[in-house]
Short mmCIF file of C-alpha atoms and ligand atoms in Angstrom, two decimals:
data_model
loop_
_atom_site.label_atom_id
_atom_site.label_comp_id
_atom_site.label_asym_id
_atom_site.label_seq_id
_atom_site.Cartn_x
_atom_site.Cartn_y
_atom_site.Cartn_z
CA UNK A 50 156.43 37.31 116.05
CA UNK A 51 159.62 35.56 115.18
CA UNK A 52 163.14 37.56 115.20
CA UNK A 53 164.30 38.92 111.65
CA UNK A 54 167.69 39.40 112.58
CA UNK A 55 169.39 37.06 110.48
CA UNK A 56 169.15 38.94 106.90
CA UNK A 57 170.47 42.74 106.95
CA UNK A 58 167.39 43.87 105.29
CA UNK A 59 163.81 43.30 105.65
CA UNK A 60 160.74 45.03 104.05
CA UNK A 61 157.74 45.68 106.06
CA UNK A 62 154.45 46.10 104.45
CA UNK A 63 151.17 47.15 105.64
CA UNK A 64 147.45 45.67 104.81
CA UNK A 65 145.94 48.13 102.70
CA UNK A 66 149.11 47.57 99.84
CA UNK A 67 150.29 44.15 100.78
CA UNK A 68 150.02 42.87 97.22
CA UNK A 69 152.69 45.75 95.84
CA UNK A 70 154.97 45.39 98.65
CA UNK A 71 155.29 41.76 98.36
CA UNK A 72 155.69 42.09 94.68
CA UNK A 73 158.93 44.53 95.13
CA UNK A 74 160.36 42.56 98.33
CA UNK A 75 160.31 39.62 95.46
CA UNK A 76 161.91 41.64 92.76
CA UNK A 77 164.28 43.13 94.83
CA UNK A 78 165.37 40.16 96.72
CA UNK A 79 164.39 41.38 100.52
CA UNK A 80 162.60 38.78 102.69
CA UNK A 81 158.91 40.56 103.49
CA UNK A 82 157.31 40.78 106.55
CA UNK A 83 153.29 42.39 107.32
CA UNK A 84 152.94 44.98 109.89
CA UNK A 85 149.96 43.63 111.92
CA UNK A 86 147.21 46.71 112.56
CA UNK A 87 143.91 46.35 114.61
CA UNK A 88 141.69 49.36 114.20
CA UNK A 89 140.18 49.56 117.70
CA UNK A 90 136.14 50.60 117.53
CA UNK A 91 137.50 53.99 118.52
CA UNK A 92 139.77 54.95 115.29
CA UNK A 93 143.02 54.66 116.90
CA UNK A 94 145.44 51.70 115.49
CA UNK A 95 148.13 49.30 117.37
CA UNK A 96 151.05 48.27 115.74
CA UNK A 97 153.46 45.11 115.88
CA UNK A 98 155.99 44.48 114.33
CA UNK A 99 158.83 41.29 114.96
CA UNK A 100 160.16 41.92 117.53
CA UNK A 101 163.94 42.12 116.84
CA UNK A 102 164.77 44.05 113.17
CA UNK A 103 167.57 44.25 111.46
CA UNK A 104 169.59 47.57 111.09
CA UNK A 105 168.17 48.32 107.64
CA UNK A 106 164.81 48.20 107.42
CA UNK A 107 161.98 49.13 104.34
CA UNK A 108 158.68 50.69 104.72
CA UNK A 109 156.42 49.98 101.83
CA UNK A 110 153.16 52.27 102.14
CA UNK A 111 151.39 54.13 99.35
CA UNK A 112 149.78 57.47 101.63
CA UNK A 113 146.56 57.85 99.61
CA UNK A 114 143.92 57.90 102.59
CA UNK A 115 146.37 60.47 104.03
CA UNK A 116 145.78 61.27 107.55
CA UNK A 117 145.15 57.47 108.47
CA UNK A 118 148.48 56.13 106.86
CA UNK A 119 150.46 58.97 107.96
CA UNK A 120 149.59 58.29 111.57
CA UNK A 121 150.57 54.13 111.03
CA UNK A 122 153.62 55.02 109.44
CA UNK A 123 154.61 57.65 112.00
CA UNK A 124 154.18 54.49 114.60
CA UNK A 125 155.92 52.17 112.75
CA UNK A 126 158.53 53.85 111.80
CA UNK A 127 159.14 54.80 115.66
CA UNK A 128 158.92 50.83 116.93
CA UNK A 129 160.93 49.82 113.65
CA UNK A 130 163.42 52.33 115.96
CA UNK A 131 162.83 50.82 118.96
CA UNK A 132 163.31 47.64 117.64
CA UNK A 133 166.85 47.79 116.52
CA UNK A 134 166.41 49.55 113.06
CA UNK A 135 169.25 52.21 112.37
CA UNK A 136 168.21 53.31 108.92
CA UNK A 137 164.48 53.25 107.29
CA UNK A 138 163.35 53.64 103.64
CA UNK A 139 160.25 54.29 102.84
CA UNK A 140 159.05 53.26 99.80
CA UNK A 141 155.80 55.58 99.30
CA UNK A 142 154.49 55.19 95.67
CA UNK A 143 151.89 57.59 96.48
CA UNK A 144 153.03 60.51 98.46
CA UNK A 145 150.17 62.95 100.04
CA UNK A 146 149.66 66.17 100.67
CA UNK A 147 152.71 67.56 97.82
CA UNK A 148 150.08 69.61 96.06
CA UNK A 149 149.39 72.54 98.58
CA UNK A 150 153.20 73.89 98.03
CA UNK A 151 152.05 77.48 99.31
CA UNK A 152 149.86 79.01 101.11
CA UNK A 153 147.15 80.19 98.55
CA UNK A 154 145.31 82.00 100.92
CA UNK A 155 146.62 84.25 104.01
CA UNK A 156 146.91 81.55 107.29
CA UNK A 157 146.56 78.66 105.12
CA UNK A 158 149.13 75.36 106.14
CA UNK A 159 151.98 74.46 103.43
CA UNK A 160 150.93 71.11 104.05
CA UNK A 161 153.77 69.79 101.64
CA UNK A 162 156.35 71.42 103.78
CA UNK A 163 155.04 70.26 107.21
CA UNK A 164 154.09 66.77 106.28
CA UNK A 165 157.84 66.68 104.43
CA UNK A 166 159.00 67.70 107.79
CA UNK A 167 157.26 65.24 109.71
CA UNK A 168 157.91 62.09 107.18
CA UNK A 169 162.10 63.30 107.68
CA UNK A 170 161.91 63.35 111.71
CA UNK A 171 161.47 59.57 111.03
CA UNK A 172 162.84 57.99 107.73
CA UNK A 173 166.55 58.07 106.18
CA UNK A 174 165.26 57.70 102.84
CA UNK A 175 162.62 57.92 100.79
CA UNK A 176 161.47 56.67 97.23
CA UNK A 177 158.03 57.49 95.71
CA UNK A 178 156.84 58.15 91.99
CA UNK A 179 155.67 61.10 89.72
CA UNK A 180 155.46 63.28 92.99
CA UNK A 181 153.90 66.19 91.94
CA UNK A 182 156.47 69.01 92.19
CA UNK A 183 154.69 72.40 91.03
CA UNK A 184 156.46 75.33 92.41
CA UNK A 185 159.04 73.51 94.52
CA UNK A 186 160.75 71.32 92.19
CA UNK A 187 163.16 69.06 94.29
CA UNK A 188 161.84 66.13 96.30
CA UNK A 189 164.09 66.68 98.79
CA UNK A 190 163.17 70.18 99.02
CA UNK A 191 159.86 69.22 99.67
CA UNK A 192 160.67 66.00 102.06
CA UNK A 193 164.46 66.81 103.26
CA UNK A 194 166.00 63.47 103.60
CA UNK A 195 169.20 61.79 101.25
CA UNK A 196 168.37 60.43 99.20
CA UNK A 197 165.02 61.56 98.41
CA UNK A 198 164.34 59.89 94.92
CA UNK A 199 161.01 60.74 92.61
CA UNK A 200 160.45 57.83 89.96
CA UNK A 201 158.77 58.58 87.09
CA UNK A 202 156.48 55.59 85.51
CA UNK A 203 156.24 57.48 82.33
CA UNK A 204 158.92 54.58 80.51
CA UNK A 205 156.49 52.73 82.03
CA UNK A 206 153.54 53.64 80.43
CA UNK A 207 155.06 54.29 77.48
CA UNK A 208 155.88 50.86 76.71
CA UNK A 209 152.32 50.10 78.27
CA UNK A 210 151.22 52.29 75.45
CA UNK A 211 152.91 51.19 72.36
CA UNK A 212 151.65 47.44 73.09
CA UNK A 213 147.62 48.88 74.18
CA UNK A 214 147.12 51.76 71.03
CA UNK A 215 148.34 51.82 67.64
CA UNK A 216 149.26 55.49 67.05
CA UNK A 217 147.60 57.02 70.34
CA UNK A 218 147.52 61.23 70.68
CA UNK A 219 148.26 62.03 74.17
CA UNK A 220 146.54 64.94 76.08
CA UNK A 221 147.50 66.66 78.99
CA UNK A 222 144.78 67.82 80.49
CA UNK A 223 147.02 71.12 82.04
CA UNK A 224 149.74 72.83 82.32
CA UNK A 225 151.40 70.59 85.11
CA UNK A 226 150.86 67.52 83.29
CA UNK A 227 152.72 68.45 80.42
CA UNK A 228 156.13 66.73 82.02
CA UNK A 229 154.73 63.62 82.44
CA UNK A 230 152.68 63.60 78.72
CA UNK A 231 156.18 64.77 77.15
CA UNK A 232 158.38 62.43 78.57
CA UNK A 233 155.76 59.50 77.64
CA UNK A 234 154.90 60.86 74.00
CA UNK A 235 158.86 61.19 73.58
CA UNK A 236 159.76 57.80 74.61
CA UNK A 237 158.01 56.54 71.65
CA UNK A 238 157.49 59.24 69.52
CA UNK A 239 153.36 59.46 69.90
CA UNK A 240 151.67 63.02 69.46
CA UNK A 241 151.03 64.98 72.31
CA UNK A 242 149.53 68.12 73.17
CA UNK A 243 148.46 70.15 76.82
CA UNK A 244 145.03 71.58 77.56
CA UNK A 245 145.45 75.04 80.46
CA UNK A 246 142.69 74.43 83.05
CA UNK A 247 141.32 76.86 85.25
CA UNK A 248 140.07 75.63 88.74
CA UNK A 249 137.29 77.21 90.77
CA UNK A 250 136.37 74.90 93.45
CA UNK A 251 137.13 70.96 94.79
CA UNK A 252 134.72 69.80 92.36
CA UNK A 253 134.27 72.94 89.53
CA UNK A 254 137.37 72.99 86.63
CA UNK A 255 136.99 74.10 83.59
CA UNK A 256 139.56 72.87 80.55
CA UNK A 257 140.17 74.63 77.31
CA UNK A 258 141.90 72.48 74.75
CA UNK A 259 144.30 73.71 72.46
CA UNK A 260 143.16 73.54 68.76
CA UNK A 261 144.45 69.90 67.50
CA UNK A 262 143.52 67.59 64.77
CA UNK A 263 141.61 64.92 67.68
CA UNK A 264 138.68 63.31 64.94
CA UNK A 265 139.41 59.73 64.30
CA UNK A 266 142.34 59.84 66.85
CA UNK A 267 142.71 57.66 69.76
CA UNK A 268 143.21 59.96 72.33
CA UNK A 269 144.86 59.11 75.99
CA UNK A 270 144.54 61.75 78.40
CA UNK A 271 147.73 61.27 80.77
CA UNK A 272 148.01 62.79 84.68
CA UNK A 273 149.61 62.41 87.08
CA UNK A 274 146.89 62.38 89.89
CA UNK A 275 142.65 61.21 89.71
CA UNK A 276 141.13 62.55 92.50
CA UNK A 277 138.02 63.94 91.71
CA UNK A 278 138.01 63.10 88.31
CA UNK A 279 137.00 66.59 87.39
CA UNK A 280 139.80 67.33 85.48
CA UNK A 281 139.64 64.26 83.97
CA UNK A 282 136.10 64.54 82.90
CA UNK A 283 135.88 68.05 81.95
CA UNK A 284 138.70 67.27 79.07
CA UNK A 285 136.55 64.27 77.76
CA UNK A 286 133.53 66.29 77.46
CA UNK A 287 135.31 68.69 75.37
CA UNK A 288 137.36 66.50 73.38
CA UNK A 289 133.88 64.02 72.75
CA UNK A 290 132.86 67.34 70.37
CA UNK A 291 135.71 66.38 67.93
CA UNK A 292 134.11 62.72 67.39
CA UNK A 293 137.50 60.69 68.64
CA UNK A 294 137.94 57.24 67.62
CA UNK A 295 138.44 56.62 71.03
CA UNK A 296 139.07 58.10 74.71
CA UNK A 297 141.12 56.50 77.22
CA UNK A 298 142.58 57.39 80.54
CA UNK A 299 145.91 56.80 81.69
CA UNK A 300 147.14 58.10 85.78
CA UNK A 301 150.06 57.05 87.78
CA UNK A 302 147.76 57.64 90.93
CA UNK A 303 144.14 56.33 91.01
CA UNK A 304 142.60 58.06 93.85
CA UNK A 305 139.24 58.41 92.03
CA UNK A 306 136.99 59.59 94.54
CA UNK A 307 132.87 59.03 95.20
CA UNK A 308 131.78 58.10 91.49
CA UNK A 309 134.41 59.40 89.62
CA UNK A 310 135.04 56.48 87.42
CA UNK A 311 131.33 56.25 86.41
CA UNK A 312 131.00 60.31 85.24
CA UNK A 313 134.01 59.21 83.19
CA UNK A 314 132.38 56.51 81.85
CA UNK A 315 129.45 58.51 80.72
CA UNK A 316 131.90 61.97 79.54
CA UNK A 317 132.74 59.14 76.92
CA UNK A 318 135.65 57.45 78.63
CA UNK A 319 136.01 54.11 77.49
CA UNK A 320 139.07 53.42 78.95
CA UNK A 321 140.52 53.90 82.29
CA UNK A 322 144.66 52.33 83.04
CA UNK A 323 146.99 53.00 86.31
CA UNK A 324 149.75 51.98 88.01
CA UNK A 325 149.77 50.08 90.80
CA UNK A 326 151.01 52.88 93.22
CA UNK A 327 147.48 53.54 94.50
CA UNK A 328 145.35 49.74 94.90
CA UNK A 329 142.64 50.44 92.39
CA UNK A 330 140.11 48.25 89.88
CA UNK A 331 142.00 49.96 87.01
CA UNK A 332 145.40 49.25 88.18
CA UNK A 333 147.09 47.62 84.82
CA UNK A 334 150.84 48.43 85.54
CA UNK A 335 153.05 47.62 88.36
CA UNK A 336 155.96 49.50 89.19
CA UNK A 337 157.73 47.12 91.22
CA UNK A 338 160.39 46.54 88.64
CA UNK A 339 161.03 50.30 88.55
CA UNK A 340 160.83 50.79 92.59
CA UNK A 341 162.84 47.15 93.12
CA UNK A 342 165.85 49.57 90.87
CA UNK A 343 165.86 52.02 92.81
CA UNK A 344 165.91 50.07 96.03
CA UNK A 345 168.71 48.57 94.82
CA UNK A 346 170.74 51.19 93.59
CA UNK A 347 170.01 53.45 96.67
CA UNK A 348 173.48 54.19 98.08
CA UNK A 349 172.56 53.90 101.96
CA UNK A 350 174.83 56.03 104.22
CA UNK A 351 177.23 53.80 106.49
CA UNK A 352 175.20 53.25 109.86
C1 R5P B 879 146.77 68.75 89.81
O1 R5P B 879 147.05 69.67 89.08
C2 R5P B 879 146.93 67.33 89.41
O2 R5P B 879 147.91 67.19 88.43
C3 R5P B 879 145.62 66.73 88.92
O3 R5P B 879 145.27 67.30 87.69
C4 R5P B 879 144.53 66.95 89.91
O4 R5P B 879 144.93 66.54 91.19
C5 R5P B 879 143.28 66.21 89.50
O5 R5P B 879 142.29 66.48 90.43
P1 R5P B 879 140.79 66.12 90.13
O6 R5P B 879 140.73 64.70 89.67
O7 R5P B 879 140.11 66.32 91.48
O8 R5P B 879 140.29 67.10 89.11
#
């Protein structure tokens, strides 16, 4: 692979989100490069990257598919190293493993801390988006590198929003959401309200909306994370009672596992939007105008 060493920056993307990372290298004005990854039949991966890099050097990787990415990354990172970089950001719009914060039950990994631990062993810097902070509410707290900067995409959707709905009524399907629908519902002034959920298993929730005026309304129910759907679903079952004009969807992350996006469909979902920060069917905003800011205006210590 040819030498990069002529620009001071370079962004390095990988397969799986080659599309996003080409579309912030473009808006942010750094030449792009591809990672190149074989899978061997066995599961393990080899790297390459060109062989010369320039002292600054941008990871773009979302880390849904967790324990696969976080492996690549960990390697690429270390060659980027090897190779001549002296400072790495990595741009992660999607980053894994921030929900188990504690350990829930006795012996159980706080996955967030260790996998913050790891990620900081080999980047500078990192930027990702709506990270969900529960109990630890710093990003850098959680993944101790400077700066450690958590984007929301709610301005984002809220502009998505006001051009999609006229007069939508945002729900939060629980408690933790309720920063996210907020911030979007005060943007433009839309109604909002937050549902409490109680969880009982990977795949058993049950969510108790608050009483609300939803007949006729067009309702958006706003997380932050799909993953199941369960949540998702459970809150368009209930709010289907009320006869809604409509019932749409609206994540930052669209991990929607198995057939999550079809029970949705049939709990009366007629709508389902994300960003781009996880590659999905439903993706229908980008953030790379958002991430390609605060690439820019990352203050990177001297090297
Ligand atoms: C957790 O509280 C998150 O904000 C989401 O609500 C949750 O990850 C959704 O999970 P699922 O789609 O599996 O119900």
């Amino acid at each position: 692979m040819p030498s990069l060493l002529n620009d001071s920056r370079l962004l390095i993307g990988f397969p799986d989100y080659q599309k996003p990372a080409q579309r912030l290298a473009s808006k942010a004005g750094i030449p792009y490069t591809d990672a190149l990854i074989h899978h061997f039949p066995d599961g393990e991966t080899r790297l390459r990257l060109p062989e010369a890099l320039p002292e600054q050097v941008v990871l773009c990787q979302t880390l849904d598919h967790p324990n696969s990415r976080l492996v690549e990354l960990v390697l690429a990172a270390a060659t980027a190293r090897d190779l001549g970089a002296k400072h790495i950001t990595l741009v992660a719009p999607y980053l894994c493993y921030m929900r188990q914060d504690k350990a829930f039950q006795p012996g159980e990994a706080v996955s967030q801390r260790i996998v913050g631990t790891l990620l900081s062993q080999w980047i500078d810097a990192l930027i990702t988006v709506d990270s969900h902070l529960h109990r630890v509410h710093r990003l850098k707290d959680a993944v101790p590198v400077n700066p450690a900067i958590n984007l929301t995409a709610s301005p984002v959707m809220s502009a998505f929003l006001m051009k999609q709905i006229d007069n939508p009524f945002l729900v939060g399907p629980d408690e933790e959401s309720e920063q996210w629908v907020a911030s979007i519902a005060r943007n433009r002034g839309f109604d909002y309200c937050v549902a409490r959920k109680q969880r009982f298993g990977d795949q058993q929730v049950r969510v108790s909306l608050p009483e609300a005026a939803y007949r006729n309304r067009h309702i958006v129910l706003v997380d932050d994370i799909a993953s199941t759907g369960r949540t998702l679903e459970d809150a368009a079952l209930g709010l289907a009672r009320f006869e809604p004009a409509s019932i749409s969807v609206l994540v930052t992350h669209a991990l929607f596992v198995d057939d999550a996006q079809e029970r949705l469909r049939r709990a009366g979902v007629s709508q389902i939007w994300s960003t781009d920060a996880v590659p999905h069917p439903s993706n229908a905003l980008h953030l790379d105008h958002l991430l390609a800011e605060a690439l820019n205006g990352c203050k990177i210590s001297p090297i």
